[in-house]
CSV table of C-alpha atoms and ligand atoms in Angstrom, one decimal:
chain,number,residue,atom,x,y,z
A,1,MET,CA,5.6,5.6,-69.6
A,2,PRO,CA,8.5,3.7,-68.2
A,3,SER,CA,10.6,5.7,-65.8
A,4,LYS,CA,13.8,5.5,-63.9
A,5,VAL,CA,15.1,7.1,-60.8
A,6,ARG,CA,18.4,9.0,-60.9
A,7,ILE,CA,20.1,9.5,-57.6
A,8,ILE,CA,23.5,11.2,-56.8
A,9,GLY,CA,24.7,9.8,-53.6
A,10,GLY,CA,26.8,11.0,-50.7
A,11,THR,CA,24.5,13.4,-48.9
A,12,PRO,CA,23.6,12.5,-45.3
A,13,LEU,CA,19.8,12.6,-44.8
A,14,GLN,CA,18.6,15.2,-42.3
A,15,GLY,CA,15.1,16.1,-41.2
A,16,LYS,CA,11.7,14.5,-40.8
A,17,ILE,CA,9.8,11.9,-42.7
A,18,ARG,CA,6.2,11.2,-42.1
A,19,ILE,CA,5.4,7.5,-42.4
A,20,SER,CA,2.4,6.5,-44.4
A,21,GLY,CA,-0.3,3.9,-43.5
A,22,ALA,CA,0.8,0.3,-44.0
A,23,LYS,CA,0.0,-1.1,-47.4
A,24,ASN,CA,-0.1,-4.6,-46.1
A,25,ALA,CA,-2.7,-3.6,-43.5
A,26,ALA,CA,-4.8,-1.5,-45.9
A,27,LEU,CA,-5.1,-4.2,-48.6
A,28,PRO,CA,-6.9,-6.8,-46.3
A,29,LEU,CA,-8.9,-4.1,-44.7
A,30,MET,CA,-10.2,-3.0,-48.0
A,31,THR,CA,-11.3,-6.6,-48.8
A,32,ALA,CA,-13.1,-6.7,-45.4
A,33,SER,CA,-15.7,-4.3,-46.9
A,34,LEU,CA,-16.9,-7.3,-48.9
A,35,LEU,CA,-18.2,-8.9,-45.7
A,36,THR,CA,-21.0,-6.3,-45.2
A,37,ASP,CA,-23.5,-4.3,-47.0
A,38,LYS,CA,-22.8,-1.4,-44.7
A,39,PRO,CA,-20.1,1.2,-45.3
A,40,LEU,CA,-16.5,0.7,-44.1
A,41,THR,CA,-14.4,3.8,-43.9
A,42,LEU,CA,-10.7,3.6,-43.7
A,43,SER,CA,-8.3,6.5,-42.9
A,44,ASN,CA,-4.5,6.7,-43.3
A,45,VAL,CA,-4.7,4.7,-46.6
A,46,PRO,CA,-1.5,5.2,-48.5
A,47,ASN,CA,-1.7,6.4,-52.1
A,48,LEU,CA,-0.1,3.5,-53.9
A,49,ALA,CA,-0.3,1.5,-57.1
A,50,ASP,CA,-1.4,-1.7,-55.1
A,51,ILE,CA,-4.2,0.3,-53.4
A,52,ASN,CA,-5.5,1.4,-56.8
A,53,SER,CA,-5.4,-2.1,-58.1
A,54,MET,CA,-7.4,-3.4,-55.1
A,55,ALA,CA,-9.9,-0.5,-55.5
A,56,GLU,CA,-10.2,-1.5,-59.2
A,57,LEU,CA,-10.9,-5.1,-58.3
A,58,LEU,CA,-13.5,-4.2,-55.6
A,59,THR,CA,-15.2,-1.9,-58.1
A,60,GLN,CA,-15.5,-4.8,-60.5
A,61,PHE,CA,-17.5,-6.7,-57.8
A,62,GLY,CA,-19.9,-3.7,-57.5
A,63,VAL,CA,-18.3,-2.1,-54.4
A,64,SER,CA,-18.9,1.6,-54.5
A,65,ILE,CA,-15.9,3.6,-53.4
A,66,SER,CA,-15.6,7.2,-52.4
A,67,SER,CA,-12.2,8.6,-51.6
A,68,ASP,CA,-10.5,11.8,-50.5
A,69,LYS,CA,-6.9,11.1,-51.6
A,70,VAL,CA,-5.6,14.2,-49.9
A,71,GLU,CA,-7.0,13.3,-46.6
A,72,GLN,CA,-6.3,9.6,-47.4
A,73,VAL,CA,-9.8,8.5,-46.4
A,74,TYR,CA,-11.8,5.9,-48.3
A,75,THR,CA,-15.3,4.7,-47.9
A,76,PHE,CA,-16.3,1.3,-49.3
A,77,LYS,CA,-19.9,0.1,-49.7
A,78,ALA,CA,-20.6,-3.4,-50.8
A,79,GLU,CA,-24.4,-3.0,-50.8
A,80,THR,CA,-24.8,-5.6,-53.4
A,81,ILE,CA,-22.2,-7.8,-55.0
A,82,GLN,CA,-22.8,-8.0,-58.7
A,83,SER,CA,-19.9,-10.2,-59.7
A,84,THR,CA,-17.6,-12.6,-57.8
A,85,LEU,CA,-15.0,-13.0,-60.5
A,86,ALA,CA,-11.5,-11.7,-59.9
A,87,PRO,CA,-9.9,-11.8,-63.3
A,88,TYR,CA,-6.3,-12.7,-64.2
A,89,ASP,CA,-5.2,-9.4,-65.4
A,90,ILE,CA,-5.8,-7.8,-61.9
A,91,VAL,CA,-4.7,-10.7,-59.8
A,92,ASN,CA,-1.5,-11.1,-61.8
A,93,LYS,CA,-0.5,-7.5,-61.0
A,94,MET,CA,-0.9,-8.0,-57.3
A,95,ARG,CA,-0.9,-11.3,-55.4
A,96,ALA,CA,-2.8,-9.7,-52.4
A,97,SER,CA,-5.8,-10.0,-54.6
A,98,ILE,CA,-6.3,-13.5,-53.3
A,99,LEU,CA,-7.6,-11.8,-50.1
A,100,VAL,CA,-10.9,-11.3,-51.8
A,101,LEU,CA,-11.5,-15.1,-51.9
A,102,GLY,CA,-12.4,-15.6,-48.2
A,103,PRO,CA,-14.7,-12.6,-47.9
A,104,LEU,CA,-16.6,-13.4,-51.2
A,105,VAL,CA,-17.2,-17.1,-50.3
A,106,ALA,CA,-18.3,-16.2,-46.9
A,107,ARG,CA,-20.7,-13.4,-48.1
A,108,CYS,CA,-21.9,-14.8,-51.5
A,109,GLY,CA,-21.4,-18.5,-51.2
A,110,GLN,CA,-19.1,-18.4,-54.3
A,111,ALA,CA,-16.1,-16.9,-55.9
A,112,LYS,CA,-14.0,-17.4,-58.9
A,113,VAL,CA,-10.5,-15.9,-58.4
A,114,SER,CA,-7.5,-16.3,-60.7
A,115,LEU,CA,-4.7,-18.3,-59.4
A,116,PRO,CA,-1.9,-15.7,-58.7
A,117,GLY,CA,0.9,-17.7,-60.2
A,118,GLY,CA,4.5,-17.2,-59.4
A,119,CYS,CA,6.3,-14.0,-58.8
A,120,ALA,CA,9.8,-12.7,-58.8
A,121,ILE,CA,10.6,-13.7,-55.2
A,122,GLY,CA,9.3,-17.4,-55.5
A,123,THR,CA,6.5,-19.7,-56.3
A,124,ARG,CA,4.2,-18.5,-53.5
A,125,PRO,CA,1.4,-21.1,-53.5
A,126,VAL,CA,-1.9,-20.4,-52.1
A,127,ASP,CA,-2.6,-24.0,-50.8
A,128,ILE,CA,-3.0,-22.9,-47.2
A,129,HIS,CA,-5.8,-20.5,-48.1
A,130,LEU,CA,-7.6,-23.3,-50.2
A,131,LYS,CA,-7.1,-26.0,-47.5
A,132,GLY,CA,-8.5,-23.8,-44.8
A,133,LEU,CA,-11.6,-22.8,-46.9
A,134,ARG,CA,-12.2,-26.5,-47.7
A,135,ASP,CA,-12.0,-27.2,-43.9
A,136,LEU,CA,-14.7,-24.5,-43.5
A,137,GLY,CA,-16.8,-26.5,-45.9
A,138,ALA,CA,-16.3,-24.8,-49.3
A,139,GLU,CA,-16.0,-26.9,-52.4
A,140,ILE,CA,-13.0,-25.8,-54.4
A,141,GLU,CA,-11.9,-26.8,-57.9
A,142,ILE,CA,-9.1,-25.4,-60.1
A,143,SER,CA,-10.1,-24.9,-63.6
A,144,GLU,CA,-8.4,-23.0,-66.5
A,145,GLY,CA,-6.1,-21.1,-64.1
A,146,TYR,CA,-9.0,-20.1,-61.8
A,147,ILE,CA,-9.9,-21.1,-58.2
A,148,ILE,CA,-13.7,-21.9,-58.2
A,149,ALA,CA,-15.0,-21.9,-54.6
A,150,ARG,CA,-18.6,-22.8,-53.7
A,151,ALA,CA,-20.4,-22.9,-50.4
A,152,PRO,CA,-24.0,-22.6,-51.3
A,153,SER,CA,-25.2,-23.4,-47.8
A,154,GLY,CA,-22.6,-21.2,-46.1
A,155,LEU,CA,-19.4,-21.9,-44.3
A,156,VAL,CA,-19.2,-23.8,-41.1
A,157,GLY,CA,-16.7,-23.2,-38.3
A,158,THR,CA,-14.0,-25.7,-37.4
A,159,SER,CA,-10.5,-26.0,-36.2
A,160,ILE,CA,-7.8,-25.3,-38.9
A,161,THR,CA,-4.2,-26.0,-38.4
A,162,MET,CA,-2.0,-24.1,-40.9
A,163,PRO,CA,1.0,-26.1,-41.9
A,164,LEU,CA,3.1,-23.0,-42.4
A,165,ILE,CA,2.6,-19.5,-41.1
A,166,SER,CA,1.0,-17.4,-43.8
A,167,VAL,CA,0.1,-13.8,-43.3
A,168,THR,CA,-2.6,-13.4,-46.0
A,169,GLY,CA,-3.7,-17.0,-45.4
A,170,THR,CA,-4.5,-16.1,-41.8
A,171,GLU,CA,-6.2,-12.9,-42.9
A,172,ASN,CA,-8.3,-14.7,-45.6
A,173,LEU,CA,-9.4,-17.4,-43.2
A,174,MET,CA,-10.1,-15.0,-40.3
A,175,MET,CA,-12.4,-12.9,-42.6
A,176,ALA,CA,-14.2,-15.9,-43.9
A,177,ALA,CA,-14.7,-17.3,-40.5
A,178,CYS,CA,-16.5,-14.1,-39.3
A,179,LEU,CA,-19.6,-15.1,-41.2
A,180,ALA,CA,-19.3,-18.9,-40.8
A,181,LYS,CA,-21.8,-20.8,-38.5
A,182,GLY,CA,-20.2,-21.5,-35.1
A,183,GLU,CA,-16.6,-21.4,-33.9
A,184,THR,CA,-13.4,-21.4,-35.9
A,185,ARG,CA,-9.9,-21.9,-34.5
A,186,LEU,CA,-7.0,-20.9,-36.5
A,187,ILE,CA,-3.9,-22.7,-35.3
A,188,ASN,CA,-0.4,-21.7,-36.2
A,189,ALA,CA,-1.7,-18.2,-37.2
A,190,ALA,CA,0.5,-15.4,-38.3
A,191,ARG,CA,1.1,-12.8,-35.6
A,192,GLU,CA,2.0,-9.8,-37.7
A,193,PRO,CA,0.8,-6.3,-36.6
A,194,GLU,CA,-1.3,-6.3,-39.9
A,195,VAL,CA,-3.2,-9.3,-38.8
A,196,ILE,CA,-4.1,-7.6,-35.5
A,197,ASP,CA,-5.1,-4.4,-37.3
A,198,LEU,CA,-7.5,-6.4,-39.4
A,199,ALA,CA,-8.9,-8.2,-36.4
A,200,ASN,CA,-9.4,-4.9,-34.6
A,201,CYS,CA,-11.3,-3.6,-37.6
A,202,LEU,CA,-13.4,-6.7,-37.9
A,203,ILE,CA,-14.2,-6.5,-34.1
A,204,GLY,CA,-15.3,-2.9,-34.6
A,205,MET,CA,-17.6,-4.1,-37.4
A,206,GLY,CA,-19.2,-6.6,-34.9
A,207,ALA,CA,-17.1,-9.8,-35.4
A,208,GLN,CA,-16.2,-11.9,-32.5
A,209,ILE,CA,-12.5,-12.6,-32.5
A,210,GLN,CA,-10.1,-13.5,-29.8
A,211,GLY,CA,-6.2,-14.1,-29.8
A,212,ALA,CA,-5.1,-12.0,-32.8
A,213,GLY,CA,-1.5,-11.5,-32.2
A,214,THR,CA,-1.0,-14.9,-30.8
A,215,ASP,CA,-0.6,-18.2,-32.7
A,216,THR,CA,-4.2,-19.3,-32.2
A,217,ILE,CA,-7.1,-17.1,-33.2
A,218,THR,CA,-10.7,-17.9,-32.3
A,219,ILE,CA,-13.6,-16.6,-34.2
A,220,GLN,CA,-17.3,-17.0,-33.3
A,221,GLY,CA,-19.3,-16.6,-36.5
A,222,VAL,CA,-22.0,-13.8,-36.6
A,223,ASP,CA,-24.9,-13.4,-39.1
A,224,SER,CA,-23.8,-9.9,-40.3
A,225,LEU,CA,-21.4,-7.2,-39.9
A,226,ASN,CA,-22.0,-3.4,-39.4
A,227,GLU,CA,-20.8,0.0,-40.4
A,228,HIS,CA,-17.4,1.0,-39.1
A,229,THR,CA,-14.6,3.5,-39.3
A,230,HIS,CA,-10.9,2.4,-38.9
A,231,GLN,CA,-7.5,4.0,-39.1
A,232,VAL,CA,-4.8,1.9,-40.8
A,233,ILE,CA,-1.7,1.3,-38.7
A,234,PRO,CA,1.7,2.9,-39.8
A,235,ASP,CA,3.8,1.0,-42.3
A,236,ARG,CA,6.5,-0.7,-40.4
A,237,ILE,CA,8.4,-1.7,-43.5
A,238,GLU,CA,8.5,1.9,-44.6
A,239,THR,CA,9.6,2.8,-41.2
A,240,GLY,CA,12.4,0.4,-41.2
A,241,THR,CA,13.4,1.4,-44.7
A,242,TYR,CA,13.8,5.0,-43.9
A,243,ALA,CA,15.6,4.3,-40.6
A,244,MET,CA,18.1,2.4,-42.7
A,245,ALA,CA,18.3,5.1,-45.3
A,246,SER,CA,19.3,7.6,-42.6
A,247,ILE,CA,22.0,5.2,-41.2
A,248,ILE,CA,23.5,4.2,-44.6
A,249,THR,CA,23.9,7.9,-45.5
A,250,GLY,CA,25.4,8.8,-42.1
A,251,GLY,CA,22.5,11.2,-41.5
A,252,SER,CA,19.9,11.5,-38.7
A,253,LEU,CA,16.2,11.5,-39.2
A,254,GLU,CA,13.0,11.7,-37.2
A,255,LEU,CA,10.3,9.4,-38.5
A,256,THR,CA,6.9,10.6,-37.5
A,257,HIS,CA,3.3,9.0,-37.3
A,258,THR,CA,5.0,5.7,-36.5
A,259,SER,CA,6.3,3.7,-33.5
A,260,LEU,CA,9.4,1.9,-32.3
A,261,GLU,CA,7.1,-0.9,-31.1
A,262,LEU,CA,6.4,-1.9,-34.7
A,263,ILE,CA,10.1,-2.5,-35.6
A,264,GLN,CA,11.3,-4.2,-32.5
A,265,SER,CA,13.1,-6.9,-34.3
A,266,LEU,CA,15.0,-4.4,-36.6
A,267,SER,CA,15.7,-2.2,-33.6
A,268,GLY,CA,17.5,-5.2,-32.0
A,269,VAL,CA,19.5,-5.8,-35.1
A,270,LEU,CA,20.4,-2.1,-35.4
A,271,HIS,CA,21.5,-2.2,-31.6
A,272,GLN,CA,23.9,-5.1,-32.3
A,273,ALA,CA,25.2,-3.0,-35.3
A,274,GLY,CA,25.9,0.0,-33.1
A,275,ILE,CA,22.8,2.2,-33.6
A,276,GLU,CA,20.3,2.9,-30.9
A,277,LEU,CA,16.9,3.9,-32.2
A,278,GLN,CA,15.1,6.2,-29.9
A,279,ALA,CA,11.3,6.4,-29.3
A,280,THR,CA,9.9,9.9,-29.6
A,281,GLU,CA,6.3,11.1,-28.8
A,282,ASN,CA,5.2,10.6,-32.3
A,283,GLY,CA,7.6,8.2,-33.8
A,284,ILE,CA,11.3,7.4,-33.8
A,285,PHE,CA,14.6,9.3,-33.8
A,286,VAL,CA,17.3,7.7,-35.8
A,287,PRO,CA,20.8,9.1,-34.6
A,288,ALA,CA,23.7,9.5,-36.8
A,289,PRO,CA,26.2,6.7,-36.5
A,290,SER,CA,29.3,7.8,-34.7
A,291,GLU,CA,31.4,5.0,-36.4
A,292,THR,CA,31.1,2.5,-39.2
A,293,ILE,CA,28.2,0.0,-38.3
A,294,GLN,CA,29.3,-3.4,-37.3
A,295,GLY,CA,28.4,-6.5,-39.5
A,296,ILE,CA,26.0,-8.9,-37.8
A,297,ASP,CA,24.2,-12.1,-38.7
A,298,ILE,CA,20.4,-11.8,-39.6
A,299,MET,CA,17.8,-14.5,-40.3
A,300,THR,CA,14.4,-13.7,-41.6
A,301,GLU,CA,11.4,-15.1,-39.8
A,302,PRO,CA,7.7,-14.7,-39.4
A,303,PHE,CA,6.7,-11.9,-36.9
A,304,PRO,CA,8.0,-11.2,-34.3
A,305,GLY,CA,11.2,-12.2,-36.1
A,306,PHE,CA,13.1,-10.2,-38.7
A,307,ALA,CA,10.8,-9.3,-41.6
A,308,THR,CA,11.7,-10.6,-45.0
A,309,ASP,CA,10.4,-7.4,-46.4
A,310,LEU,CA,13.3,-5.6,-44.8
A,311,GLN,CA,16.0,-8.1,-45.8
A,312,ALA,CA,17.0,-6.4,-49.0
A,313,GLN,CA,17.3,-3.0,-47.3
A,314,VAL,CA,19.4,-4.4,-44.5
A,315,MET,CA,21.7,-6.1,-47.0
A,316,ALA,CA,22.4,-2.7,-48.6
A,317,LEU,CA,23.2,-1.4,-45.2
A,318,MET,CA,25.5,-4.4,-44.3
A,319,ALA,CA,27.3,-3.9,-47.7
A,320,VAL,CA,29.1,-0.9,-46.1
A,321,CYS,CA,29.5,-2.5,-42.6
A,322,ASN,CA,32.7,-3.1,-40.7
A,323,GLY,CA,33.5,-6.9,-41.0
A,324,ALA,CA,31.0,-9.3,-42.4
A,325,SER,CA,27.3,-10.3,-42.1
A,326,MET,CA,25.5,-13.5,-42.9
A,327,ILE,CA,21.9,-12.8,-44.0
A,328,THR,CA,19.7,-16.0,-44.3
A,329,GLU,CA,16.3,-15.8,-46.0
A,330,THR,CA,13.9,-18.5,-44.6
A,331,ILE,CA,10.6,-17.1,-46.0
A,332,PHE,CA,11.0,-16.9,-49.8
A,333,GLU,CA,13.2,-19.1,-51.8
A,334,ASN,CA,14.3,-16.6,-54.5
A,335,ARG,CA,14.7,-13.3,-52.6
A,336,PHE,CA,18.3,-12.4,-53.4
A,337,MET,CA,17.7,-10.8,-56.8
A,338,HIS,CA,19.1,-7.5,-55.5
A,339,VAL,CA,22.5,-9.2,-54.9
A,340,PRO,CA,24.0,-8.9,-58.4
A,341,GLU,CA,22.7,-5.3,-58.7
A,342,LEU,CA,24.4,-4.4,-55.4
A,343,CYS,CA,27.6,-6.1,-56.6
A,344,ARG,CA,27.5,-3.9,-59.7
A,345,MET,CA,27.7,-1.0,-57.3
A,346,GLY,CA,30.8,-2.5,-55.6
A,347,ALA,CA,29.3,-4.7,-52.9
A,348,ASN,CA,31.1,-7.9,-52.0
A,349,ILE,CA,28.3,-10.5,-51.6
A,350,THR,CA,28.3,-14.3,-52.3
A,351,VAL,CA,25.2,-16.3,-52.0
A,352,HIS,CA,25.4,-19.9,-50.7
A,353,GLY,CA,21.8,-21.5,-50.8
A,354,ALA,CA,19.5,-19.5,-48.6
A,355,SER,CA,22.3,-17.4,-47.0
A,356,ALA,CA,24.3,-14.4,-48.3
A,357,LEU,CA,27.7,-13.6,-47.1
A,358,VAL,CA,28.2,-9.9,-47.1
A,359,ARG,CA,31.7,-8.6,-46.6
A,360,GLY,CA,31.6,-4.9,-45.8
A,361,VAL,CA,33.3,-2.5,-48.3
A,362,LYS,CA,34.5,1.0,-47.5
A,363,ASN,CA,32.2,2.6,-50.4
A,364,LEU,CA,29.7,1.7,-53.0
A,365,ASN,CA,29.9,3.4,-56.4
A,366,GLY,CA,27.0,4.6,-58.5
A,367,ALA,CA,26.0,2.4,-61.6
A,368,PRO,CA,23.0,1.7,-63.8
A,369,VAL,CA,20.9,-1.0,-62.0
A,370,MET,CA,17.6,-2.6,-62.4
A,371,ALA,CA,14.8,-3.2,-59.9
A,372,THR,CA,13.4,-6.7,-59.8
A,373,ASP,CA,10.7,-6.5,-57.1
A,374,LEU,CA,9.3,-4.1,-54.6
A,375,ARG,CA,11.8,-4.4,-51.7
A,376,ALA,CA,14.8,-5.0,-54.0
A,377,SER,CA,14.0,-1.7,-55.7
A,378,VAL,CA,14.1,0.3,-52.4
A,379,CYS,CA,17.3,-1.5,-51.4
A,380,LEU,CA,18.9,-0.1,-54.6
A,381,VAL,CA,17.6,3.3,-53.6
A,382,LEU,CA,19.4,3.0,-50.2
A,383,ALA,CA,22.6,1.8,-51.8
A,384,ALA,CA,22.4,4.7,-54.3
A,385,LEU,CA,22.0,7.3,-51.6
A,386,ALA,CA,25.2,6.0,-50.0
A,387,ALA,CA,27.2,5.5,-53.1
A,388,ARG,CA,29.7,7.8,-54.7
A,389,GLY,CA,28.4,9.3,-58.0
A,390,GLU,CA,25.3,8.7,-60.0
A,391,THR,CA,23.0,5.7,-60.0
A,392,THR,CA,20.1,5.1,-62.4
A,393,ILE,CA,17.5,2.5,-61.3
A,394,SER,CA,15.2,1.2,-64.0
A,395,ARG,CA,11.9,-0.6,-63.6
A,396,VAL,CA,10.9,1.6,-60.7
A,397,TYR,CA,7.2,0.8,-61.1
A,398,HIS,CA,8.0,-1.7,-58.4
A,399,LEU,CA,8.7,1.2,-56.1
A,400,ASP,CA,5.4,2.7,-56.8
A,401,ARG,CA,3.6,-0.4,-55.6
A,402,GLY,CA,4.7,0.1,-52.0
A,403,TYR,CA,6.4,3.5,-51.3
A,404,GLU,CA,4.3,6.7,-51.3
A,405,ARG,CA,6.0,9.8,-52.7
A,406,VAL,CA,9.5,8.2,-52.1
A,407,GLU,CA,11.4,10.9,-54.1
A,408,ASP,CA,9.6,13.8,-52.3
A,409,LYS,CA,10.2,12.3,-48.9
A,410,LEU,CA,13.9,11.7,-49.6
A,411,ARG,CA,14.4,15.1,-51.5
A,412,ASN,CA,13.0,16.9,-48.5
A,413,CYS,CA,15.7,15.4,-46.3
A,414,GLY,CA,18.5,16.5,-48.6
A,415,ALA,CA,18.8,13.6,-51.1
A,416,THR,CA,19.5,14.3,-54.8
A,417,ILE,CA,16.9,12.1,-56.3
A,418,GLU,CA,14.6,12.6,-59.5
A,419,ARG,CA,12.5,10.6,-61.6
A,420,ILE,CA,13.1,10.6,-65.3
A,421,ASP,CA,10.7,9.3,-67.8
A,422,THR,CA,12.1,7.3,-70.7
A,423,ILE,CA,10.5,6.3,-74.0
B,1,LIG,C1,2.7,-11.3,-46.9
B,1,LIG,C2,3.0,-9.9,-47.2
B,1,LIG,C3,4.4,-9.9,-48.0
B,1,LIG,C4,5.5,-10.5,-47.0
B,1,LIG,C5,5.0,-11.9,-46.6
B,1,LIG,C6,5.9,-12.6,-45.6
B,1,LIG,C7,0.8,-8.9,-47.7
B,1,LIG,C8,-0.1,-8.3,-48.7
B,1,LIG,N1,2.0,-9.4,-48.1
B,1,LIG,O1,2.7,-12.1,-48.1
B,1,LIG,O2,4.8,-8.5,-48.1
B,1,LIG,O3,6.7,-10.6,-47.7
B,1,LIG,O4,3.7,-11.8,-46.0
B,1,LIG,O5,6.1,-11.7,-44.4
B,1,LIG,O6,0.6,-8.8,-46.5
B,1,LIG,N2,3.0,-20.2,-48.4
B,1,LIG,C9,2.7,-21.5,-48.9
B,1,LIG,N3,1.3,-21.7,-49.1
B,1,LIG,C10,0.4,-20.7,-49.0
B,1,LIG,C11,0.7,-19.5,-48.5
B,1,LIG,C12,2.0,-19.2,-48.3
B,1,LIG,O7,3.4,-22.4,-49.0
B,1,LIG,O8,-0.8,-21.1,-49.2
B,1,LIG,C13,4.4,-20.0,-48.1
B,1,LIG,C14,4.9,-18.9,-49.0
B,1,LIG,O9,5.4,-19.3,-50.3
B,1,LIG,C15,6.2,-18.4,-48.1
B,1,LIG,C16,5.6,-18.5,-46.7
B,1,LIG,O10,4.5,-19.4,-46.8
B,1,LIG,O11,7.3,-19.2,-48.3
B,1,LIG,C17,5.0,-17.2,-46.1
B,1,LIG,O12,4.1,-16.5,-47.1
B,1,LIG,P1,2.9,-15.6,-46.7
B,1,LIG,O13,3.0,-15.3,-45.3
B,1,LIG,O14,1.7,-16.4,-47.1
B,1,LIG,O15,3.1,-14.4,-47.6
B,1,LIG,P2,2.0,-13.5,-48.2
B,1,LIG,O16,0.8,-13.5,-47.2
B,1,LIG,O17,1.7,-13.8,-49.6
């Protein structure tokens, strides 16, 4: 049933929010289970629609999955792989499904994975994944919307220079290289914490990987990987989102089960805007702003730069800043779909190419708005929490893809927020 979220804004958030495990770490970790016939156990797995979609896809390959959703622990066992087909109807729902390609080809010597196609925030090609697999010796053809990859005699390590920094591209190739013959060097690799988390898990499974977290990752292929248990890192995007929710409402929050280290770039931006995040024993304290935050210029970049997945949220914050802010999006070409919706709530934002000029206004006002993608939907939640009056956000299924129990977490801190089912 389609649902909407209704928010009455204006209450400063107060209290504690427990940060969940990172969706973008959990998804590649789940696909790493395809690399071995032994069990892989993951803890701190968030309960999200994308996790369920990935579990559905893995089940279709014959992976047996047992889970304790309360404890958030999953065990995956890919003892035999019965199918190497990733169909369009699942891949289309979630682009991260492409992460099964590398592990399937490495383990089974073949895979047929639907091309993900475009999505709301841009065209998002997968050429880097395909070029890297070709470099490792796979034959790849595209037929009827599917990637058909074959490497009957196995993959062979080599040096791969990625023309652009790609997070899932790096993860896919790192996983594939674990079972390739000889040494693989991934040059111009992504340095995101989720890449490091995946490398740490693979190392725990017996892979030989060096350099994760730098721009060159070296992998010595091994014959097989072993049983392992791994804890998913905290979600840095959820962490940053709630930090900004706190600030935009003029509240103060303690974020637990996370760390300031994970959001250094956001913390630097907030420092310039006049907010000093503080590290606590188990997370972060977000103090109440003593005055209106200052407008500052922000540019999205690959890690350790400012995350594109926090761009929409920081724009909501800057919409009520003192002065103006220029926000430049360098990762995705169409990631300003939240702008017209924010403007419907009274924001003053104009887009010039890849930059948005945000002139701060004193107040936002509640309005009916529509979510267009995952991060845009949460940006509207932030704006609504700060706005005067009532906001209803439609198409909130986007929210469920990446934010666990968002209404509960916010309601527990004083927000007036509820989900309403519509027919
Ligand atoms: C991952 C994240 C996503 C985040 C993004 C950028 C996961 C599951 N998703 O997505 O939340 O917004 O990183 O931080 O971790 N590109 C190509 N060819 C390719 C691959 C990418 O041109 O083969 C381009 C993309 O269009 C984009 C840029 O490279 O412009 C970066 O994309 P990439 O890092 O690959 O994003 P994802 O891994 O899909």
